[in-house]
Tab-separated table of C-alpha atoms in Angstrom:
chain	number	residue	atom	x	y	z
A	283	MET	CA	192.874	71.360	92.922
A	284	THR	CA	192.259	72.279	96.534
A	285	ILE	CA	195.357	74.539	96.573
A	286	VAL	CA	194.615	75.768	93.140
A	287	VAL	CA	190.710	76.778	94.139
A	288	VAL	CA	191.822	78.334	97.534
A	289	ALA	CA	194.986	79.971	96.435
A	290	ALA	CA	192.327	81.622	93.285
A	291	VAL	CA	189.795	82.782	95.616
A	292	TYR	CA	191.708	84.232	98.625
A	293	GLY	CA	194.505	85.565	95.582
A	294	LEU	CA	191.932	87.285	93.412
A	295	GLN	CA	189.970	89.119	95.988
A	296	LEU	CA	193.184	90.152	97.754
A	297	ILE	CA	194.541	91.559	94.634
A	298	LEU	CA	191.237	92.928	93.364
A	299	GLY	CA	189.936	94.334	96.228
A	300	GLY	CA	193.345	95.681	97.580
A	301	ILE	CA	192.938	97.765	94.078
A	302	VAL	CA	189.299	98.617	94.913
A	303	ALA	CA	190.238	99.579	98.923
A	304	LEU	CA	192.783	102.104	97.469
A	305	VAL	CA	190.280	103.966	95.356
A	306	GLU	CA	187.795	104.010	97.534
A	307	ILE	CA	189.992	105.375	101.111
A	308	GLY	CA	192.285	107.574	98.692
A	309	LEU	CA	189.757	108.513	96.790
A	310	LEU	CA	186.333	108.435	98.037
A	311	ASP	CA	187.383	109.478	101.135
A	312	LYS	CA	185.669	105.674	102.401
A	313	ALA	CA	186.404	104.908	105.949
A	314	PRO	CA	188.794	102.082	106.247
A	315	ASP	CA	187.282	100.147	108.842
A	316	ASP	CA	183.560	100.324	106.406
A	317	ALA	CA	183.678	96.384	105.846
A	318	SER	CA	180.534	96.752	103.589
A	319	LEU	CA	179.667	96.086	100.191
A	320	THR	CA	180.432	99.445	97.993
A	321	PRO	CA	179.398	98.368	93.995
A	322	LEU	CA	182.697	98.477	93.307
A	323	THR	CA	183.910	95.940	96.364
A	324	PHE	CA	180.605	93.799	95.104
A	325	LEU	CA	182.018	93.796	91.473
A	326	ALA	CA	185.703	93.157	92.492
A	327	ILE	CA	184.662	90.185	94.756
A	328	ASN	CA	182.566	88.906	91.973
A	329	LEU	CA	184.709	89.343	89.239
A	330	SER	CA	187.556	87.478	91.643
A	331	THR	CA	185.276	84.557	91.896
A	332	ILE	CA	184.452	84.349	87.965
A	333	LEU	CA	187.869	84.404	87.512
A	334	VAL	CA	188.331	81.267	89.714
A	335	ALA	CA	186.468	78.921	87.718
A	336	PRO	CA	188.560	79.642	84.249
A	337	LEU	CA	191.633	78.834	86.161
A	338	ALA	CA	190.523	75.731	87.450
A	339	LEU	CA	189.191	74.105	84.667
A	340	LEU	CA	192.955	74.808	83.000
A	341	VAL	CA	194.484	73.486	85.472
A	342	LEU	CA	191.821	70.128	85.064
A	343	THR	CA	192.843	69.690	81.506
A	344	LYS	CA	196.771	70.311	81.510
A	345	ALA	CA	197.358	68.399	85.089
A	346	GLY	CA	194.412	66.114	85.224
A	347	GLN	CA	194.143	65.589	81.298
A	348	PHE	CA	190.358	66.153	81.534
A	349	SER	CA	188.328	67.415	79.095
A	350	TRP	CA	187.067	70.879	80.393
A	351	ARG	CA	183.503	69.833	79.412
A	352	SER	CA	183.780	66.954	82.306
A	353	ALA	CA	183.295	69.350	84.678
A	354	LEU	CA	179.864	70.742	83.486
A	355	SER	CA	178.174	67.437	82.836
A	356	VAL	CA	178.705	63.689	82.485
A	357	GLY	CA	178.628	61.203	79.452
A	358	ARG	CA	176.283	64.493	77.313
A	359	ALA	CA	176.650	68.257	76.707
A	360	PHE	CA	175.160	71.388	78.773
A	361	ARG	CA	171.856	71.659	78.331
A	362	TRP	CA	171.391	75.491	78.153
A	363	ARG	CA	167.234	75.453	78.014
A	364	GLN	CA	167.797	72.915	81.119
A	365	LEU	CA	169.440	75.749	83.064
A	366	GLY	CA	166.343	78.051	81.878
A	367	VAL	CA	163.965	75.465	83.130
A	368	TYR	CA	165.422	75.738	86.651
A	369	ALA	CA	165.995	79.073	86.579
A	370	GLY	CA	162.372	79.470	86.128
A	371	LEU	CA	161.828	76.892	89.121
A	372	PHE	CA	163.738	78.050	91.483
A	373	ALA	CA	162.719	81.965	91.284
A	374	VAL	CA	159.817	80.656	92.596
A	375	LEU	CA	161.214	78.915	95.350
A	376	MET	CA	163.447	81.436	96.346
A	377	ILE	CA	160.385	83.989	96.328
A	378	LEU	CA	158.651	81.637	98.606
A	379	ALA	CA	161.818	81.083	101.127
A	380	ASN	CA	162.473	84.584	101.806
A	381	ALA	CA	159.144	85.780	102.101
A	382	ALA	CA	159.238	83.205	104.847
A	383	VAL	CA	162.234	85.016	106.166
A	384	GLN	CA	160.634	88.081	106.137
A	385	LEU	CA	157.731	86.961	107.556
A	386	ILE	CA	159.895	85.171	110.753
A	387	HIS	CA	163.108	87.141	111.363
A	388	PRO	CA	161.814	90.713	109.226
A	389	SER	CA	164.195	93.097	108.209
A	390	PRO	CA	162.678	96.760	109.272
A	391	LEU	CA	160.978	98.962	106.629
A	392	SER	CA	162.843	101.729	107.877
A	393	LEU	CA	166.006	100.032	105.990
A	394	PHE	CA	164.468	100.412	102.915
A	395	ALA	CA	165.891	103.046	100.644
A	396	VAL	CA	166.478	103.224	96.899
A	397	SER	CA	169.503	105.440	96.520
A	398	GLY	CA	172.317	105.976	93.152
A	399	THR	CA	174.118	103.200	95.286
A	400	THR	CA	171.496	100.868	95.973
A	401	ILE	CA	171.052	101.179	91.765
A	402	ALA	CA	174.561	101.099	90.865
A	403	LEU	CA	175.082	97.486	93.434
A	404	LEU	CA	171.671	96.128	91.359
A	405	VAL	CA	173.177	96.821	88.430
A	406	VAL	CA	176.382	94.923	89.358
A	407	LEU	CA	174.313	92.299	90.928
A	408	VAL	CA	171.562	91.583	87.389
A	409	LEU	CA	175.345	91.995	85.084
A	410	THR	CA	178.240	89.646	87.479
A	411	THR	CA	176.277	87.677	90.414
A	412	PRO	CA	175.030	84.267	88.006
A	413	LEU	CA	178.513	84.217	86.635
A	414	GLN	CA	180.060	84.035	89.891
A	415	ALA	CA	177.572	82.056	91.284
A	416	ALA	CA	178.071	79.729	88.026
A	417	ALA	CA	181.650	79.890	88.588
A	418	GLU	CA	181.691	78.431	92.468
A	419	GLU	CA	179.772	75.956	90.785
A	420	VAL	CA	182.215	74.892	88.585
A	421	ALA	CA	185.024	75.040	90.539
A	422	PHE	CA	183.535	73.593	93.968
A	423	ARG	CA	181.146	71.432	91.982
A	424	GLY	CA	182.680	70.772	88.696
A	425	VAL	CA	185.909	70.181	89.757
A	426	LEU	CA	186.495	69.980	93.379
A	427	THR	CA	183.804	66.547	93.723
A	428	ALA	CA	184.717	64.894	91.138
A	429	SER	CA	188.186	65.208	92.181
A	430	TYR	CA	188.019	64.136	95.702
A	431	ALA	CA	185.836	61.566	94.597
A	432	SER	CA	188.394	59.949	92.485
A	433	TRP	CA	190.565	59.209	95.645
A	434	VAL	CA	188.187	55.995	96.407
A	435	ARG	CA	187.714	53.480	93.680
A	436	ALA	CA	183.974	52.290	95.178
A	437	ALA	CA	181.139	54.683	93.496
A	438	ARG	CA	178.977	55.001	97.525
A	439	PRO	CA	182.241	55.728	99.423
A	440	ALA	CA	183.368	58.223	96.393
A	441	LEU	CA	179.979	60.167	96.370
A	442	MET	CA	180.322	60.574	99.782
A	443	ILE	CA	183.828	61.756	99.959
A	444	GLY	CA	183.763	63.908	97.223
A	445	ILE	CA	180.262	65.743	98.296
A	446	THR	CA	181.811	65.788	102.115
A	447	GLY	CA	184.907	67.315	100.764
A	448	SER	CA	183.818	69.672	98.449
A	449	SER	CA	181.054	71.403	101.196
A	450	VAL	CA	183.632	71.795	103.429
A	451	LEU	CA	185.896	73.357	101.909
A	452	PHE	CA	183.273	75.762	100.527
A	453	ALA	CA	182.473	76.535	103.873
A	454	VAL	CA	185.072	77.381	105.349
A	455	VAL	CA	186.430	79.737	102.073
A	456	HIS	CA	183.252	81.809	103.087
A	457	THR	CA	184.591	82.529	106.612
A	458	SER	CA	182.018	82.798	108.416
A	459	LEU	CA	182.021	82.407	112.540
A	460	ASP	CA	178.243	81.906	113.401
A	461	PRO	CA	177.315	78.674	113.496
A	462	TRP	CA	174.006	79.057	111.557
A	463	MET	CA	175.361	80.526	108.493
A	464	ILE	CA	178.258	77.835	108.311
A	465	LEU	CA	175.445	75.382	108.102
A	466	ASN	CA	173.659	77.345	105.884
A	467	TYR	CA	176.957	76.988	103.594
A	468	LEU	CA	176.930	73.603	104.140
A	469	GLY	CA	173.897	72.475	103.808
A	470	LEU	CA	174.560	74.942	100.262
A	471	GLY	CA	177.691	72.863	99.122
A	472	ALA	CA	175.942	69.990	100.022
A	473	SER	CA	172.404	70.102	98.415
A	474	THR	CA	173.697	71.697	94.827
A	475	ALA	CA	176.397	68.665	94.917
A	476	VAL	CA	173.908	66.319	94.960
A	477	MET	CA	171.583	68.211	92.492
A	478	ALA	CA	174.494	67.354	90.252
A	479	VAL	CA	174.653	64.363	90.745
A	480	LEU	CA	170.977	63.342	90.108
A	481	SER	CA	171.153	65.671	87.255
A	482	ARG	CA	174.492	64.616	85.903
A	483	GLY	CA	175.216	68.072	85.040
A	484	LEU	CA	175.316	71.107	86.643
A	485	GLU	CA	172.766	73.236	85.455
A	486	ALA	CA	170.580	72.916	88.308
A	487	PRO	CA	173.364	73.566	90.903
A	488	ILE	CA	173.761	76.486	88.884
A	489	ALA	CA	170.262	78.031	88.291
A	490	PHE	CA	170.079	77.173	92.363
A	491	HIS	CA	172.740	79.330	93.390
A	492	VAL	CA	172.260	81.686	91.126
A	493	MET	CA	169.020	82.586	92.608
A	494	ASN	CA	170.346	81.854	96.495
A	495	ASN	CA	172.594	84.695	95.608
A	496	VAL	CA	170.694	87.163	93.141
A	497	PHE	CA	167.332	86.956	95.988
A	498	ALA	CA	170.347	87.593	99.439
A	499	TYR	CA	172.224	89.913	97.579
A	500	GLY	CA	169.090	91.775	95.938
A	501	ILE	CA	167.345	92.107	99.327
A	502	GLY	CA	170.584	93.096	101.021
A	503	ALA	CA	170.914	95.846	98.965
A	504	LEU	CA	167.688	97.257	99.024
A	505	PHE	CA	167.590	97.078	102.957
A	506	ALA	CA	170.925	98.619	103.315
A	507	GLU	CA	169.737	102.196	103.911
A	508	GLY	CA	170.627	103.528	100.395
A	509	GLY	CA	174.181	102.716	101.797
A	510	GLY	CA	176.418	99.181	100.669
A	511	ILE	CA	175.130	95.692	101.852
A	512	GLY	CA	176.359	94.752	105.219
A	513	GLN	CA	178.690	91.989	104.995
A	514	ASP	CA	178.066	90.346	109.179
A	515	ARG	CA	179.487	86.897	109.726
A	516	SER	CA	180.773	86.863	112.618
A	517	ALA	CA	178.766	84.866	115.368
A	518	GLY	CA	175.245	86.125	116.166
A	519	ALA	CA	174.691	87.335	112.784
A	520	GLY	CA	172.615	84.265	111.920
A	521	GLY	CA	169.485	82.581	113.224
A	522	PRO	CA	167.020	79.727	113.369
A	523	TYR	CA	164.987	81.447	110.643
A	524	MET	CA	168.352	80.427	108.719
A	525	LEU	CA	166.096	76.873	108.604
A	526	VAL	CA	164.032	78.589	106.059
A	527	LEU	CA	167.041	78.097	103.456
A	528	LEU	CA	167.891	74.625	104.213
A	529	LEU	CA	164.479	73.630	103.973
A	530	ALA	CA	164.316	75.267	100.402
A	531	GLN	CA	167.529	73.642	99.605
A	532	ALA	CA	165.838	70.267	100.382
A	533	ILE	CA	162.978	71.165	98.592
A	534	ALA	CA	164.985	71.915	95.532
A	535	ILE	CA	166.901	68.394	95.914
A	536	VAL	CA	163.509	66.709	95.361
A	537	THR	CA	162.861	69.032	92.844
A	538	VAL	CA	166.050	67.799	90.156
A	539	TRP	CA	165.156	64.063	91.155
A	540	GLN	CA	161.444	64.531	90.325
A	541	VAL	CA	162.129	66.325	87.514
A	542	GLU	CA	165.159	63.853	86.267
A	543	LYS	CA	163.064	61.239	87.240
A	544	ARG	CA	160.624	62.304	84.365
A	545	ARG	CA	163.022	63.339	81.794
A	546	ARG	CA	164.588	60.094	82.086
A	547	LEU	CA	160.889	58.154	82.080
A	548	GLN	CA	159.910	60.388	78.202
A	549	ARG	CA	163.261	58.785	77.304
A	550	ARG	CA	162.613	55.837	77.735
A	551	THR	CA	158.631	56.236	76.185
A	552	SER	CA	160.604	57.335	72.984
A	553	CYS	CA	163.233	54.689	73.159
A	554	LEU	CA	159.861	52.312	73.652
A	555	ARG	CA	158.385	53.951	70.028
């Protein structure tokens, strides 16, 4: 599963990104050294990630002899209503978190602009980023966390191995050289894995990941001087202000814990009646 997911992530991005690069450099006169996310490159990256999920689920069902539904939830059906509830809660959380980041590490107002490129980026964001984030959760938390955990029988060591293995790989494939960004990717991977364990499903992890990415890329698009979204993941690109995002991840875990605890209590009360 590791080989399949990693090969799919890099292979699909190479293929779709290469096609887009040929179009933009050859026909649209984009500079070869311009690494910013244009609407086409943004679309290509999102589509390549989206395709990883069905591929991982296909291999899971054929090689692992598991139902693909087992990657979405355990012992119950996937709850779409619950996905919506968590999305609402995490939207508020990410508004507060990103407002705090802007206070600590503000983006210069001179970078704010709305152009045709900005609108196109926002359209791609709305249409594909939720699916991109969901696909990452299916592949890394739904498939890989459980796959790594299956290496050992004891529950607690299995839990630690599953969360650690999938979180480290998640951080690695995002190819950042900045320690703060690496810490953020590790935190995002580990926190959503814990949410999945607490809720026995991917509704909460998907909702949090979607809101995280929508706000990150949305702000990136609006503060790009009307051009493509910057993609600087080199050393020094991040900073201590990213601790706010780690705090948001911790708050999200507590939120899921309380929501699921309340749900179990309501279910128990209903059974007693």
